[in-house]
Short mmCIF file of C-alpha atoms in Angstrom, two decimals:
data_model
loop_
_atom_site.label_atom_id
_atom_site.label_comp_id
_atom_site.label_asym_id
_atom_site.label_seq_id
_atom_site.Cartn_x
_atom_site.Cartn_y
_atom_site.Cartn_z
CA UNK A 1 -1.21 -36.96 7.06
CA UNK A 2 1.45 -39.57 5.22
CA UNK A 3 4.69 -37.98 4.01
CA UNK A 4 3.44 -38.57 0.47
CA UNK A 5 0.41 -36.09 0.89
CA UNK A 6 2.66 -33.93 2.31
CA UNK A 7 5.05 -33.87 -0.04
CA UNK A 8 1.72 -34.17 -2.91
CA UNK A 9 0.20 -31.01 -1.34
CA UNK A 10 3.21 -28.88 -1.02
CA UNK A 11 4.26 -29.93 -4.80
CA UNK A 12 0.49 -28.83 -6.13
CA UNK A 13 1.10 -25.67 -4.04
CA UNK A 14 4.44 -24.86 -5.71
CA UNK A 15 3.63 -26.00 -8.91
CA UNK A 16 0.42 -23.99 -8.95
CA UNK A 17 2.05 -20.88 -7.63
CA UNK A 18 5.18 -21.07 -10.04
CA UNK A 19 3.09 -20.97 -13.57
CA UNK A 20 0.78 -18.47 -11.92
CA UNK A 21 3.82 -16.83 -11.49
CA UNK A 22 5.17 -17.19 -14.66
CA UNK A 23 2.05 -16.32 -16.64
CA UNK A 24 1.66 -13.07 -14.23
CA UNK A 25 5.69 -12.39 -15.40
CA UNK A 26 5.43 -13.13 -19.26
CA UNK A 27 2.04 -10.73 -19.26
CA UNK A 28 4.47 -8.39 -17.55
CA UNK A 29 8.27 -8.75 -18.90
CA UNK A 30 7.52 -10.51 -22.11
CA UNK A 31 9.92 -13.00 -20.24
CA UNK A 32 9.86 -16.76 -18.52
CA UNK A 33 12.90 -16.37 -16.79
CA UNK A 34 14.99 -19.59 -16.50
CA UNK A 35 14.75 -19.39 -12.62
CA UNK A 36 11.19 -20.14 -11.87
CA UNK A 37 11.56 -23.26 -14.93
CA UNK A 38 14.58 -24.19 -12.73
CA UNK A 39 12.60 -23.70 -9.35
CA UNK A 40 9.56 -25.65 -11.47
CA UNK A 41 12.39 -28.39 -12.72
CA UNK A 42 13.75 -28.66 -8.60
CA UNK A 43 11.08 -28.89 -7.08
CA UNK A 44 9.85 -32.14 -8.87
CA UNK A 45 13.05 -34.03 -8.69
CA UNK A 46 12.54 -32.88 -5.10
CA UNK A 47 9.18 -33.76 -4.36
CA UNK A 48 8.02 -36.55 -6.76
CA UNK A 49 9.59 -39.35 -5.26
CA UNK A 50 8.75 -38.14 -2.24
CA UNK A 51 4.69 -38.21 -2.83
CA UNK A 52 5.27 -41.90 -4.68
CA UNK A 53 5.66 -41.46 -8.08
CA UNK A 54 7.83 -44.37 -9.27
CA UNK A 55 11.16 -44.35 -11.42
CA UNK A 56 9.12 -46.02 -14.62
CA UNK A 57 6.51 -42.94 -14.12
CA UNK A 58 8.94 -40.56 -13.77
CA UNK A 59 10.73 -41.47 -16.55
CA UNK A 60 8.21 -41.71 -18.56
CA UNK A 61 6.90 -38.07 -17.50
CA UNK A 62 10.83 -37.05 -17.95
CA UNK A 63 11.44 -38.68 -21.60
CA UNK A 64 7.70 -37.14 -23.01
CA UNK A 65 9.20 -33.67 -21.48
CA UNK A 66 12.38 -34.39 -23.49
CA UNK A 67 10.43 -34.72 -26.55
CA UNK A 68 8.27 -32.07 -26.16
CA UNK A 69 11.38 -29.74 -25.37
CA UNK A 70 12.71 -30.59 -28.93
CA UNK A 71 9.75 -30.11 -30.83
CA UNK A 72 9.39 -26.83 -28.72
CA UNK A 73 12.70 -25.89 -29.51
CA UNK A 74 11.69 -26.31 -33.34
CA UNK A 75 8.77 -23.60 -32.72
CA UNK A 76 11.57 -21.35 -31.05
CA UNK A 77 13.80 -21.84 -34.08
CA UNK A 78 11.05 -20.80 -36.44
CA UNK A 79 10.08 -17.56 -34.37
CA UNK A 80 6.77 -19.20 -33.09
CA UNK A 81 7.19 -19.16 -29.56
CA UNK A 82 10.05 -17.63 -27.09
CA UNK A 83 12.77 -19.79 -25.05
CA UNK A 84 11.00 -19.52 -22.15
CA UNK A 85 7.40 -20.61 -23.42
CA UNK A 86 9.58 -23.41 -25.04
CA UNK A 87 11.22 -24.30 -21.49
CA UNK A 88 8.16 -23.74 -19.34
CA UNK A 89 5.91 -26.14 -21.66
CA UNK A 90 8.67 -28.71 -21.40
CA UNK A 91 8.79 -28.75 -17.46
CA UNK A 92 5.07 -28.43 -17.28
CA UNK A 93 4.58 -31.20 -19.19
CA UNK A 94 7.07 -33.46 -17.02
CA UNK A 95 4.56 -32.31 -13.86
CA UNK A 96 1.90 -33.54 -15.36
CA UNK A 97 3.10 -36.57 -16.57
CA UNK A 98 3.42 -38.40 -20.13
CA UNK A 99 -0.43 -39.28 -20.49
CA UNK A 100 -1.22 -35.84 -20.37
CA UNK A 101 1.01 -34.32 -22.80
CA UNK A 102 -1.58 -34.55 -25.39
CA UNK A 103 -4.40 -32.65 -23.81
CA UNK A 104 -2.19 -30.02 -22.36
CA UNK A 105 -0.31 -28.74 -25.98
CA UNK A 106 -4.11 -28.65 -27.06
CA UNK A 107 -5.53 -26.57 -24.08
CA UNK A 108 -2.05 -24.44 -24.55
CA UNK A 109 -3.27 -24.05 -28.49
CA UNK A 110 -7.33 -23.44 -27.48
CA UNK A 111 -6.53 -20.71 -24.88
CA UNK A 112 -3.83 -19.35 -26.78
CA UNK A 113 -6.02 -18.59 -29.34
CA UNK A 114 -8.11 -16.79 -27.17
CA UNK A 115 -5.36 -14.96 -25.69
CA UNK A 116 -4.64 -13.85 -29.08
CA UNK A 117 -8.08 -12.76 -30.47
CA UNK A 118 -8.61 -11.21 -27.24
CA UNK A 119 -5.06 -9.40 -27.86
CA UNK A 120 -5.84 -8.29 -31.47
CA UNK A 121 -9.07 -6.97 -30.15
CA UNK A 122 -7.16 -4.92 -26.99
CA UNK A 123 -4.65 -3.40 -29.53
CA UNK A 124 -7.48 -2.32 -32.14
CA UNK A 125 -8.83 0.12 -29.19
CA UNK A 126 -7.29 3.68 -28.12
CA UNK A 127 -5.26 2.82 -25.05
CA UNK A 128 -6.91 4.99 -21.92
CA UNK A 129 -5.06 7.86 -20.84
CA UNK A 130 -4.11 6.48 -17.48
CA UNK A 131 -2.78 3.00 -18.70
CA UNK A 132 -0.15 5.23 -21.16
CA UNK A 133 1.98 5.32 -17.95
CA UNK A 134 1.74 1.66 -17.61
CA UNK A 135 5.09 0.80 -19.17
CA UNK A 136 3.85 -3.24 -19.40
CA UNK A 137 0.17 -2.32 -20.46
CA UNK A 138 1.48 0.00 -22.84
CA UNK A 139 3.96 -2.94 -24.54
CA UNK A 140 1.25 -5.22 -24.66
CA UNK A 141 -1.19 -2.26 -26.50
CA UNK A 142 1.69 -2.61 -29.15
CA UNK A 143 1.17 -4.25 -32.22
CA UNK A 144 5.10 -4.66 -32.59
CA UNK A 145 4.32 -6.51 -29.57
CA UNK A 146 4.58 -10.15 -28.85
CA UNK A 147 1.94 -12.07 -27.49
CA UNK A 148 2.94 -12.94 -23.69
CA UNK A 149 1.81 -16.81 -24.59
CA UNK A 150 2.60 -18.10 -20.82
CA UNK A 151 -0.46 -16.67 -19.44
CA UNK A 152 -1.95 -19.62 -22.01
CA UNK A 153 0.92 -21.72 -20.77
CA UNK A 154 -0.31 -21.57 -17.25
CA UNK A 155 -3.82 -21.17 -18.24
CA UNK A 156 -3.90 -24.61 -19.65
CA UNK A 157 -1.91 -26.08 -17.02
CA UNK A 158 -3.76 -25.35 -14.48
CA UNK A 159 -7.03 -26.48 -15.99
CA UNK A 160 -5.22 -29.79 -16.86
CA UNK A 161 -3.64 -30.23 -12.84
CA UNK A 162 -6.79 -31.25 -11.04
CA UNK A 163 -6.97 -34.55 -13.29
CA UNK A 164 -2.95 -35.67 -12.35
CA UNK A 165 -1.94 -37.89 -10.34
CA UNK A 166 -0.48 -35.19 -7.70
CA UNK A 167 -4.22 -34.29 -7.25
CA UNK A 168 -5.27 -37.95 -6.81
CA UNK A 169 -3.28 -38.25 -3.58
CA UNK A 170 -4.99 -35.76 -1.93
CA UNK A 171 -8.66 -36.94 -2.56
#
């Protein structure tokens, strides 16, 4: 195995396992801490060179991740989305590089709005009498609530992955 798969393998690895991660955390905190983005952010720089991906692509990926952070940050500003769905889109989108940018803010929207319905249907039912001391299940049966939108973050991300270049190296 070349040092490119290796470094293409253990990248899909870590990038799979971080927006897993952060879905699993925003479903349970309401939060995307800046950590994992920062582990997410590291771990590119680290490894994307490293499984071939030139300076153009990079840049490339890099500036589209820029952009997206500032219209993101637009959505924060309004009240649509947290900082950390704002933060975690950006570096996601810098992963999967500037040609899928597109796709991925429109599988974010499409299983987002299945998150939601699914949501507004979860929090028009009694809660059960053993999830009441749940503390996270019991926030998310709230209909003060926010809508923990990085499990659709890392939904869509992860449907978008197999088709990237990282995944490419490996076949």
């Amino acid at each position: 195995m070349t040092i490119s798969a290796v470094a293409a393998l253990t990248a899909s690895i870590c990038f799979a396992a971080g927006t897993i991660w952060a879905g699993l955390m925003d479903l349970a905190t309401m939060k995307i801490r800046n950590e994992l983005v920062l582990f997410l952010l590291a771990i590119y720089a680290a490894l994307a060179p490293l499984a071939g991906f030139g300076a153009v692509q990079i840049g490339w990926s890099a500036a589209v991740a820029l952009a997206v952070l500032a219209g993101m940050f637009v959505f924060f500003g309004l009240g649509w989305i947290g900082g950390g769905d704002a933060k975690l889109i950006a570096v996601v989108v810098l992963w999967l590089g500037a040609e899928q940018a597109l796709p991925y803010v429109l599988y974010i929207a499409i299983f987002g709005g299945v998150l939601s319905l699914l949501l507004l249907k979860f929090r028009s039912l009694p809660l059960p009498a053993f999830c009441t001391r749940i503390p996270w299940i019991v926030q998310l049966h709230s209909r003060e609530s926010g809508i923990p939108y990085g499990i659709a973050i890392a939904a869509a991300a992860l449907f978008i992955f197999p088709s990237t270049p990282w995944m490419t190296m490996l076949s």
